[in-house]
mmCIF file of C-alpha atoms in Angstrom:
data_model
loop_
_atom_site.group_PDB
_atom_site.id
_atom_site.type_symbol
_atom_site.label_atom_id
_atom_site.label_comp_id
_atom_site.label_asym_id
_atom_site.label_seq_id
_atom_site.Cartn_x
_atom_site.Cartn_y
_atom_site.Cartn_z
ATOM 1 C CA UNK A 19 9.035 -12.496 -16.530
ATOM 2 C CA UNK A 20 12.586 -12.608 -15.201
ATOM 3 C CA UNK A 21 11.336 -14.263 -12.024
ATOM 4 C CA UNK A 22 11.073 -17.749 -13.486
ATOM 5 C CA UNK A 23 9.691 -19.555 -10.471
ATOM 6 C CA UNK A 24 7.378 -22.479 -11.105
ATOM 7 C CA UNK A 25 4.913 -23.589 -8.458
ATOM 8 C CA UNK A 26 2.896 -26.759 -8.836
ATOM 9 C CA UNK A 27 0.385 -25.662 -6.210
ATOM 10 C CA UNK A 28 -1.983 -24.002 -5.741
ATOM 11 C CA UNK A 29 -3.952 -23.928 -8.952
ATOM 12 C CA UNK A 30 -5.060 -20.447 -10.072
ATOM 13 C CA UNK A 31 -8.337 -19.341 -8.543
ATOM 14 C CA UNK A 32 -11.373 -19.589 -10.829
ATOM 15 C CA UNK A 33 -13.729 -16.719 -11.628
ATOM 16 C CA UNK A 34 -16.460 -18.554 -9.735
ATOM 17 C CA UNK A 35 -14.274 -18.832 -6.626
ATOM 18 C CA UNK A 36 -13.349 -15.155 -6.890
ATOM 19 C CA UNK A 37 -16.999 -14.122 -6.988
ATOM 20 C CA UNK A 38 -17.845 -16.413 -4.087
ATOM 21 C CA UNK A 39 -14.986 -14.930 -2.050
ATOM 22 C CA UNK A 40 -16.127 -11.396 -2.890
ATOM 23 C CA UNK A 41 -19.676 -12.265 -1.853
ATOM 24 C CA UNK A 42 -18.332 -13.578 1.453
ATOM 25 C CA UNK A 43 -16.302 -10.400 1.940
ATOM 26 C CA UNK A 44 -19.378 -8.268 1.285
ATOM 27 C CA UNK A 45 -21.308 -10.230 3.910
ATOM 28 C CA UNK A 46 -18.506 -9.631 6.391
ATOM 29 C CA UNK A 47 -18.413 -5.899 5.659
ATOM 30 C CA UNK A 48 -22.193 -5.716 6.075
ATOM 31 C CA UNK A 49 -21.963 -7.521 9.419
ATOM 32 C CA UNK A 50 -19.434 -4.932 10.627
ATOM 33 C CA UNK A 51 -21.394 -1.835 9.628
ATOM 34 C CA UNK A 52 -23.245 -1.523 12.973
ATOM 35 C CA UNK A 53 -19.920 -1.287 14.800
ATOM 36 C CA UNK A 54 -18.023 0.880 12.341
ATOM 37 C CA UNK A 55 -20.318 3.169 10.339
ATOM 38 C CA UNK A 56 -19.447 6.042 12.664
ATOM 39 C CA UNK A 57 -16.088 4.764 13.893
ATOM 40 C CA UNK A 58 -12.718 3.556 12.694
ATOM 41 C CA UNK A 59 -11.121 0.191 13.397
ATOM 42 C CA UNK A 60 -8.142 -0.208 15.693
ATOM 43 C CA UNK A 61 -4.832 -0.966 13.957
ATOM 44 C CA UNK A 62 -4.607 -4.348 15.729
ATOM 45 C CA UNK A 63 -7.113 -6.944 16.793
ATOM 46 C CA UNK A 64 -8.035 -7.748 20.387
ATOM 47 C CA UNK A 65 -9.401 -11.267 20.872
ATOM 48 C CA UNK A 66 -9.866 -11.545 17.091
ATOM 49 C CA UNK A 67 -11.896 -8.325 16.813
ATOM 50 C CA UNK A 68 -10.741 -4.850 15.811
ATOM 51 C CA UNK A 69 -12.182 -2.485 18.456
ATOM 52 C CA UNK A 70 -13.955 0.687 17.382
ATOM 53 C CA UNK A 71 -11.755 3.768 17.792
ATOM 54 C CA UNK A 72 -11.599 7.393 16.721
ATOM 55 C CA UNK A 73 -10.299 8.224 13.253
ATOM 56 C CA UNK A 74 -6.739 8.985 14.339
ATOM 57 C CA UNK A 75 -4.646 6.001 13.186
ATOM 58 C CA UNK A 76 -2.664 5.453 9.975
ATOM 59 C CA UNK A 77 -4.710 2.332 9.178
ATOM 60 C CA UNK A 78 -8.096 4.092 9.233
ATOM 61 C CA UNK A 79 -8.420 4.314 5.445
ATOM 62 C CA UNK A 80 -8.587 0.566 4.895
ATOM 63 C CA UNK A 81 -12.056 0.093 6.380
ATOM 64 C CA UNK A 82 -13.839 2.704 4.197
ATOM 65 C CA UNK A 83 -11.924 1.220 1.271
ATOM 66 C CA UNK A 84 -13.536 -2.122 2.060
ATOM 67 C CA UNK A 85 -16.938 -0.446 2.188
ATOM 68 C CA UNK A 86 -16.424 1.119 -1.248
ATOM 69 C CA UNK A 87 -15.308 -2.240 -2.644
ATOM 70 C CA UNK A 88 -18.446 -3.827 -1.180
ATOM 71 C CA UNK A 89 -20.502 -1.101 -2.884
ATOM 72 C CA UNK A 90 -18.753 -1.695 -6.208
ATOM 73 C CA UNK A 91 -19.330 -5.446 -6.043
ATOM 74 C CA UNK A 92 -22.903 -5.437 -4.737
ATOM 75 C CA UNK A 93 -24.373 -2.131 -5.885
ATOM 76 C CA UNK A 94 -26.132 -1.902 -2.511
ATOM 77 C CA UNK A 95 -26.582 1.766 -1.605
ATOM 78 C CA UNK A 96 -26.301 1.045 2.114
ATOM 79 C CA UNK A 97 -22.548 0.730 1.522
ATOM 80 C CA UNK A 98 -22.418 4.037 -0.318
ATOM 81 C CA UNK A 99 -24.275 5.691 2.561
ATOM 82 C CA UNK A 100 -21.878 4.270 5.154
ATOM 83 C CA UNK A 101 -18.775 5.113 3.114
ATOM 84 C CA UNK A 102 -19.873 8.722 2.644
ATOM 85 C CA UNK A 103 -20.320 9.038 6.401
ATOM 86 C CA UNK A 104 -16.702 7.969 6.648
ATOM 87 C CA UNK A 105 -15.731 10.636 4.099
ATOM 88 C CA UNK A 106 -17.036 13.311 6.459
ATOM 89 C CA UNK A 107 -14.840 11.939 9.217
ATOM 90 C CA UNK A 108 -11.799 12.048 6.937
ATOM 91 C CA UNK A 109 -12.558 15.605 5.852
ATOM 92 C CA UNK A 110 -12.812 16.640 9.501
ATOM 93 C CA UNK A 111 -9.533 14.883 10.264
ATOM 94 C CA UNK A 112 -7.482 16.601 7.572
ATOM 95 C CA UNK A 113 -9.089 20.028 8.049
ATOM 96 C CA UNK A 114 -8.158 19.890 11.724
ATOM 97 C CA UNK A 115 -4.830 18.071 11.209
ATOM 98 C CA UNK A 116 -5.774 15.298 13.633
ATOM 99 C CA UNK A 117 -2.896 12.818 13.929
ATOM 100 C CA UNK A 118 -1.397 13.785 10.570
ATOM 101 C CA UNK A 119 2.225 14.116 11.719
ATOM 102 C CA UNK A 120 3.304 11.376 9.313
ATOM 103 C CA UNK A 121 3.402 10.449 5.632
ATOM 104 C CA UNK A 122 0.490 8.010 5.377
ATOM 105 C CA UNK A 123 -1.920 10.334 3.619
ATOM 106 C CA UNK A 124 -2.157 7.994 0.645
ATOM 107 C CA UNK A 125 -3.052 5.025 2.829
ATOM 108 C CA UNK A 126 -5.712 7.173 4.480
ATOM 109 C CA UNK A 127 -7.206 9.154 1.617
ATOM 110 C CA UNK A 128 -6.886 6.992 -1.502
ATOM 111 C CA UNK A 129 -9.262 4.207 -0.421
ATOM 112 C CA UNK A 130 -11.644 6.499 1.476
ATOM 113 C CA UNK A 131 -11.917 9.836 -0.317
ATOM 114 C CA UNK A 132 -10.445 9.472 -3.809
ATOM 115 C CA UNK A 133 -12.620 6.371 -4.136
ATOM 116 C CA UNK A 134 -15.640 8.473 -3.121
ATOM 117 C CA UNK A 135 -14.817 11.092 -5.756
ATOM 118 C CA UNK A 136 -14.215 8.544 -8.521
ATOM 119 C CA UNK A 137 -17.205 6.331 -7.768
ATOM 120 C CA UNK A 138 -19.956 8.789 -6.847
ATOM 121 C CA UNK A 139 -18.526 12.280 -7.447
ATOM 122 C CA UNK A 140 -18.335 13.134 -3.742
ATOM 123 C CA UNK A 141 -16.981 16.718 -3.662
ATOM 124 C CA UNK A 142 -16.041 16.486 0.005
ATOM 125 C CA UNK A 143 -13.979 13.415 -0.816
ATOM 126 C CA UNK A 144 -12.118 15.347 -3.508
ATOM 127 C CA UNK A 145 -11.515 18.298 -1.169
ATOM 128 C CA UNK A 146 -10.258 16.059 1.621
ATOM 129 C CA UNK A 147 -7.878 14.192 -0.686
ATOM 130 C CA UNK A 148 -6.411 17.409 -2.087
ATOM 131 C CA UNK A 149 -5.842 18.723 1.436
ATOM 132 C CA UNK A 150 -4.142 15.426 2.254
ATOM 133 C CA UNK A 151 -1.878 15.800 -0.781
ATOM 134 C CA UNK A 152 -0.951 19.293 0.412
ATOM 135 C CA UNK A 153 -0.103 17.890 3.833
ATOM 136 C CA UNK A 154 2.016 15.155 2.277
ATOM 137 C CA UNK A 155 4.210 17.473 0.220
ATOM 138 C CA UNK A 156 4.865 19.557 3.354
ATOM 139 C CA UNK A 157 6.884 16.543 4.542
ATOM 140 C CA UNK A 158 9.189 16.595 1.522
ATOM 141 C CA UNK A 159 12.876 17.332 2.119
ATOM 142 C CA UNK A 160 14.533 18.831 -0.976
ATOM 143 C CA UNK A 161 17.875 18.108 0.708
ATOM 144 C CA UNK A 162 17.969 14.350 0.283
ATOM 145 C CA UNK A 163 14.910 14.177 -1.971
ATOM 146 C CA UNK A 164 12.466 12.252 0.209
ATOM 147 C CA UNK A 165 9.186 12.441 2.107
ATOM 148 C CA UNK A 166 9.819 12.114 5.839
ATOM 149 C CA UNK A 167 8.013 9.172 7.407
ATOM 150 C CA UNK A 168 7.155 10.161 10.939
ATOM 151 C CA UNK A 169 7.556 12.813 13.562
ATOM 152 C CA UNK A 170 8.311 16.494 13.739
ATOM 153 C CA UNK A 171 10.095 18.021 10.793
ATOM 154 C CA UNK A 172 13.591 19.334 11.389
ATOM 155 C CA UNK A 173 14.638 16.880 14.082
ATOM 156 C CA UNK A 174 17.792 14.996 12.984
ATOM 157 C CA UNK A 175 16.508 11.676 14.355
ATOM 158 C CA UNK A 176 13.439 11.902 12.129
ATOM 159 C CA UNK A 177 15.401 12.427 8.908
ATOM 160 C CA UNK A 178 14.230 9.155 7.369
ATOM 161 C CA UNK A 179 11.714 7.562 5.033
ATOM 162 C CA UNK A 180 10.337 4.041 4.768
ATOM 163 C CA UNK A 181 9.608 1.659 1.911
ATOM 164 C CA UNK A 182 5.856 1.870 2.596
ATOM 165 C CA UNK A 183 5.756 5.450 1.309
ATOM 166 C CA UNK A 184 5.734 4.221 -2.288
ATOM 167 C CA UNK A 185 2.030 3.535 -1.683
ATOM 168 C CA UNK A 186 1.430 7.168 -0.738
ATOM 169 C CA UNK A 187 2.775 8.488 -4.049
ATOM 170 C CA UNK A 188 -0.385 7.783 -6.116
ATOM 171 C CA UNK A 189 -2.146 10.452 -4.029
ATOM 172 C CA UNK A 190 0.351 12.965 -5.402
ATOM 173 C CA UNK A 191 -0.021 11.816 -9.003
ATOM 174 C CA UNK A 192 -3.790 12.068 -8.639
ATOM 175 C CA UNK A 193 -3.503 15.587 -7.166
ATOM 176 C CA UNK A 194 -1.352 16.704 -10.114
ATOM 177 C CA UNK A 195 -3.878 15.323 -12.578
ATOM 178 C CA UNK A 196 -6.775 16.976 -10.721
ATOM 179 C CA UNK A 197 -5.186 20.403 -10.297
ATOM 180 C CA UNK A 198 -2.704 20.648 -13.147
ATOM 181 C CA UNK A 199 -0.025 21.479 -10.573
ATOM 182 C CA UNK A 200 3.174 19.599 -11.419
ATOM 183 C CA UNK A 201 4.701 19.987 -7.942
ATOM 184 C CA UNK A 202 2.913 16.920 -6.633
ATOM 185 C CA UNK A 203 4.096 14.728 -9.493
ATOM 186 C CA UNK A 204 7.671 15.981 -9.261
ATOM 187 C CA UNK A 205 7.888 15.229 -5.545
ATOM 188 C CA UNK A 206 6.506 11.735 -6.161
ATOM 189 C CA UNK A 207 9.092 11.143 -8.878
ATOM 190 C CA UNK A 208 11.981 12.373 -6.723
ATOM 191 C CA UNK A 209 10.927 10.255 -3.749
ATOM 192 C CA UNK A 210 10.627 7.140 -5.922
ATOM 193 C CA UNK A 211 14.120 7.766 -7.322
ATOM 194 C CA UNK A 212 15.573 8.158 -3.829
ATOM 195 C CA UNK A 213 13.895 4.923 -2.738
ATOM 196 C CA UNK A 214 15.368 3.010 -5.669
ATOM 197 C CA UNK A 215 18.794 4.503 -5.056
ATOM 198 C CA UNK A 216 19.036 3.645 -1.370
ATOM 199 C CA UNK A 217 16.331 1.262 -0.152
ATOM 200 C CA UNK A 218 16.967 -1.593 -2.580
ATOM 201 C CA UNK A 219 20.040 -3.629 -1.694
ATOM 202 C CA UNK A 220 22.374 -5.166 -4.312
ATOM 203 C CA UNK A 221 20.654 -8.548 -3.863
ATOM 204 C CA UNK A 222 17.229 -6.894 -4.526
ATOM 205 C CA UNK A 223 15.993 -7.184 -0.961
ATOM 206 C CA UNK A 224 14.850 -3.983 0.729
ATOM 207 C CA UNK A 225 15.480 -1.917 3.813
ATOM 208 C CA UNK A 226 12.312 -1.013 5.657
ATOM 209 C CA UNK A 227 13.680 2.317 6.928
ATOM 210 C CA UNK A 228 16.401 4.474 5.435
ATOM 211 C CA UNK A 229 18.124 7.370 7.197
ATOM 212 C CA UNK A 230 19.550 10.328 5.323
ATOM 213 C CA UNK A 231 22.226 12.727 6.527
ATOM 214 C CA UNK A 232 20.459 15.959 7.582
ATOM 215 C CA UNK A 233 23.614 17.996 6.965
ATOM 216 C CA UNK A 234 24.452 16.814 3.444
ATOM 217 C CA UNK A 235 21.277 15.116 2.240
ATOM 218 C CA UNK A 236 23.328 12.045 1.389
ATOM 219 C CA UNK A 237 22.544 8.458 2.383
ATOM 220 C CA UNK A 238 23.340 7.424 5.950
ATOM 221 C CA UNK A 239 22.147 3.877 6.639
ATOM 222 C CA UNK A 240 19.305 1.405 6.354
ATOM 223 C CA UNK A 241 17.484 -0.131 9.296
ATOM 224 C CA UNK A 242 14.159 -1.684 10.208
ATOM 225 C CA UNK A 243 11.254 -0.823 12.474
ATOM 226 C CA UNK A 244 9.234 -3.864 11.398
ATOM 227 C CA UNK A 245 11.407 -6.720 10.159
ATOM 228 C CA UNK A 246 13.511 -9.357 11.888
ATOM 229 C CA UNK A 247 16.752 -7.383 11.660
ATOM 230 C CA UNK A 248 18.365 -4.430 9.945
ATOM 231 C CA UNK A 249 19.904 -6.802 7.396
ATOM 232 C CA UNK A 250 16.820 -8.925 6.684
ATOM 233 C CA UNK A 251 13.868 -8.096 4.444
ATOM 234 C CA UNK A 252 10.465 -7.591 6.087
ATOM 235 C CA UNK A 253 7.955 -9.428 3.893
ATOM 236 C CA UNK A 254 5.379 -6.651 3.833
ATOM 237 C CA UNK A 255 8.071 -4.086 3.079
ATOM 238 C CA UNK A 256 9.228 -6.103 0.077
ATOM 239 C CA UNK A 257 5.584 -6.370 -0.960
ATOM 240 C CA UNK A 258 5.093 -2.598 -0.718
ATOM 241 C CA UNK A 259 8.161 -2.176 -2.919
ATOM 242 C CA UNK A 260 6.803 -4.556 -5.572
ATOM 243 C CA UNK A 261 3.349 -2.959 -5.622
ATOM 244 C CA UNK A 262 4.841 0.517 -5.348
ATOM 245 C CA UNK A 263 7.015 0.073 -8.410
ATOM 246 C CA UNK A 264 4.017 -1.136 -10.404
ATOM 247 C CA UNK A 265 2.053 1.942 -9.333
ATOM 248 C CA UNK A 266 4.914 4.303 -10.153
ATOM 249 C CA UNK A 267 5.280 2.653 -13.555
ATOM 250 C CA UNK A 268 1.588 3.268 -14.241
ATOM 251 C CA UNK A 269 2.121 7.010 -13.828
ATOM 252 C CA UNK A 270 5.658 7.302 -15.229
ATOM 253 C CA UNK A 271 6.724 4.755 -17.848
ATOM 254 C CA UNK A 272 10.343 4.703 -16.693
ATOM 255 C CA UNK A 273 12.371 1.597 -17.469
ATOM 256 C CA UNK A 274 13.978 1.628 -14.024
ATOM 257 C CA UNK A 275 10.555 1.145 -12.394
ATOM 258 C CA UNK A 276 9.737 -1.885 -14.494
ATOM 259 C CA UNK A 277 13.205 -3.339 -13.979
ATOM 260 C CA UNK A 278 12.970 -2.822 -10.215
ATOM 261 C CA UNK A 279 9.551 -4.483 -10.164
ATOM 262 C CA UNK A 280 11.011 -7.588 -11.809
ATOM 263 C CA UNK A 281 14.046 -7.756 -9.545
ATOM 264 C CA UNK A 282 12.099 -7.166 -6.330
ATOM 265 C CA UNK A 283 9.536 -9.769 -7.376
ATOM 266 C CA UNK A 284 12.215 -12.342 -8.169
ATOM 267 C CA UNK A 285 13.761 -11.966 -4.706
ATOM 268 C CA UNK A 286 10.350 -12.345 -3.084
ATOM 269 C CA UNK A 287 9.290 -15.393 -5.105
ATOM 270 C CA UNK A 288 12.490 -17.305 -4.404
ATOM 271 C CA UNK A 289 11.780 -17.144 -0.677
ATOM 272 C CA UNK A 290 8.175 -18.323 -0.662
ATOM 273 C CA UNK A 291 6.919 -21.590 0.793
ATOM 274 C CA UNK A 292 4.917 -23.847 -1.512
ATOM 275 C CA UNK A 293 1.559 -22.180 -0.777
ATOM 276 C CA UNK A 294 2.917 -18.762 -1.880
ATOM 277 C CA UNK A 295 2.188 -17.012 1.426
ATOM 278 C CA UNK A 296 5.437 -15.698 2.936
ATOM 279 C CA UNK A 297 6.705 -15.801 6.453
ATOM 280 C CA UNK A 298 6.613 -12.420 8.169
ATOM 281 C CA UNK A 299 10.236 -11.796 7.215
ATOM 282 C CA UNK A 300 11.869 -13.215 4.095
ATOM 283 C CA UNK A 301 14.846 -14.407 6.113
ATOM 284 C CA UNK A 302 12.569 -17.332 6.989
ATOM 285 C CA UNK A 303 11.652 -19.870 4.306
ATOM 286 C CA UNK A 304 10.355 -22.712 6.476
ATOM 287 C CA UNK A 305 9.565 -23.563 10.092
ATOM 288 C CA UNK A 306 6.986 -22.301 12.559
ATOM 289 C CA UNK A 307 7.356 -18.529 12.194
ATOM 290 C CA UNK A 308 4.092 -16.630 11.564
ATOM 291 C CA UNK A 309 2.968 -16.128 7.963
ATOM 292 C CA UNK A 310 1.962 -12.736 6.538
ATOM 293 C CA UNK A 311 -1.152 -13.068 4.401
ATOM 294 C CA UNK A 312 -1.232 -9.300 3.877
ATOM 295 C CA UNK A 313 2.084 -9.497 2.022
ATOM 296 C CA UNK A 314 0.680 -12.092 -0.370
ATOM 297 C CA UNK A 315 -2.384 -9.922 -1.022
ATOM 298 C CA UNK A 316 -0.224 -6.857 -1.654
ATOM 299 C CA UNK A 317 2.007 -8.679 -4.135
ATOM 300 C CA UNK A 318 -1.070 -10.056 -5.911
ATOM 301 C CA UNK A 319 -2.270 -6.450 -6.272
ATOM 302 C CA UNK A 320 1.108 -5.460 -7.699
ATOM 303 C CA UNK A 321 1.019 -8.303 -10.204
ATOM 304 C CA UNK A 322 -2.471 -7.357 -11.368
ATOM 305 C CA UNK A 323 -1.474 -3.688 -11.556
ATOM 306 C CA UNK A 324 1.527 -4.473 -13.752
ATOM 307 C CA UNK A 325 -0.472 -6.933 -15.866
ATOM 308 C CA UNK A 326 -2.955 -4.161 -16.617
ATOM 309 C CA UNK A 327 -0.249 -1.918 -18.115
ATOM 310 C CA UNK A 328 2.106 -4.549 -19.543
ATOM 311 C CA UNK A 329 2.142 -4.471 -23.363
ATOM 312 C CA UNK A 330 3.603 -7.951 -23.821
ATOM 313 C CA UNK A 331 0.593 -10.251 -23.701
ATOM 314 C CA UNK A 332 2.417 -13.377 -22.525
ATOM 315 C CA UNK A 333 4.061 -11.510 -19.652
ATOM 316 C CA UNK A 334 0.774 -9.948 -18.574
ATOM 317 C CA UNK A 335 -0.801 -13.412 -18.613
ATOM 318 C CA UNK A 336 2.013 -14.785 -16.453
ATOM 319 C CA UNK A 337 1.495 -12.011 -13.893
ATOM 320 C CA UNK A 338 -2.249 -12.680 -13.776
ATOM 321 C CA UNK A 339 -1.769 -16.415 -13.374
ATOM 322 C CA UNK A 340 0.648 -15.923 -10.493
ATOM 323 C CA UNK A 341 -1.730 -13.458 -8.808
ATOM 324 C CA UNK A 342 -4.554 -15.989 -9.157
ATOM 325 C CA UNK A 343 -2.376 -18.681 -7.580
ATOM 326 C CA UNK A 344 -1.673 -16.410 -4.629
ATOM 327 C CA UNK A 345 -5.329 -15.529 -4.231
ATOM 328 C CA UNK A 346 -6.344 -19.187 -4.383
ATOM 329 C CA UNK A 347 -4.049 -19.862 -1.438
ATOM 330 C CA UNK A 348 -5.363 -16.899 0.529
ATOM 331 C CA UNK A 349 -9.002 -17.844 -0.059
ATOM 332 C CA UNK A 350 -8.600 -21.516 0.806
ATOM 333 C CA UNK A 351 -5.985 -21.341 3.550
ATOM 334 C CA UNK A 352 -6.069 -17.925 5.206
ATOM 335 C CA UNK A 353 -9.581 -16.485 5.075
#
């Protein structure tokens, strides 16, 4: 691992602690079923609770993903029942194009509907996910080689993509594998290449948003909609980049993906406080700024993803150990 960063604390989480944390998560999911079996969760909390809302936000896929994970861990069919109710909502949403004027089809349909197809053979889940993949490639701009993030197509001010979109690309790889249609895979590959070319700075930090020139398709400038400044690196954006490169490498064994994963990870690790949970922007390395536990969880996922496909045993072990250190901190200090 090029990112040779040694942390004394925390110790890697044990298998027993992992199972206990998963059991606790399952109990929490079960407690939320009465409020959210037939509803989605709001993107933000209000008085420490996520209000029930219609399925029309980009974050709506995370809750059914939690239900499927609870089903996988517990085997309790009540979770399968609730998750398949959610699948029907997601099928209705994509068939009627409800609030789909954006790129987040992977965030919505991977954890909800592809999970349903893979785990229990839910045909409606498969149909919904393929429709979502079709919607996603409609947002691809051949001129510039990217999937537009938000807003109406064709408007010059919307000619942009964001680092988060790397997490939508697995939907396209899955759709290619399911249908045999190479268009999905090719668009995913082109978008990943554009992201590496323009969104990663020379110091291996990342732009959250990148604008392309609608006349030439060439790069215009980087900016942020989430981070501290246009020149800083939003912690969750850097995390999406790390995880996204691991996912892209799973589907396409390109050396540039693995190299980018290492470089992005090294930048991230060098800016962590001692408990391995970053501040909300990596421009901060100490002080009273809010932490971002989601970023730590995302990077842990990326480490485990890369460990699963890494052929060098010692490197895979190093990734797993680091992920377990991060999870130990999240379980003990942030849950």
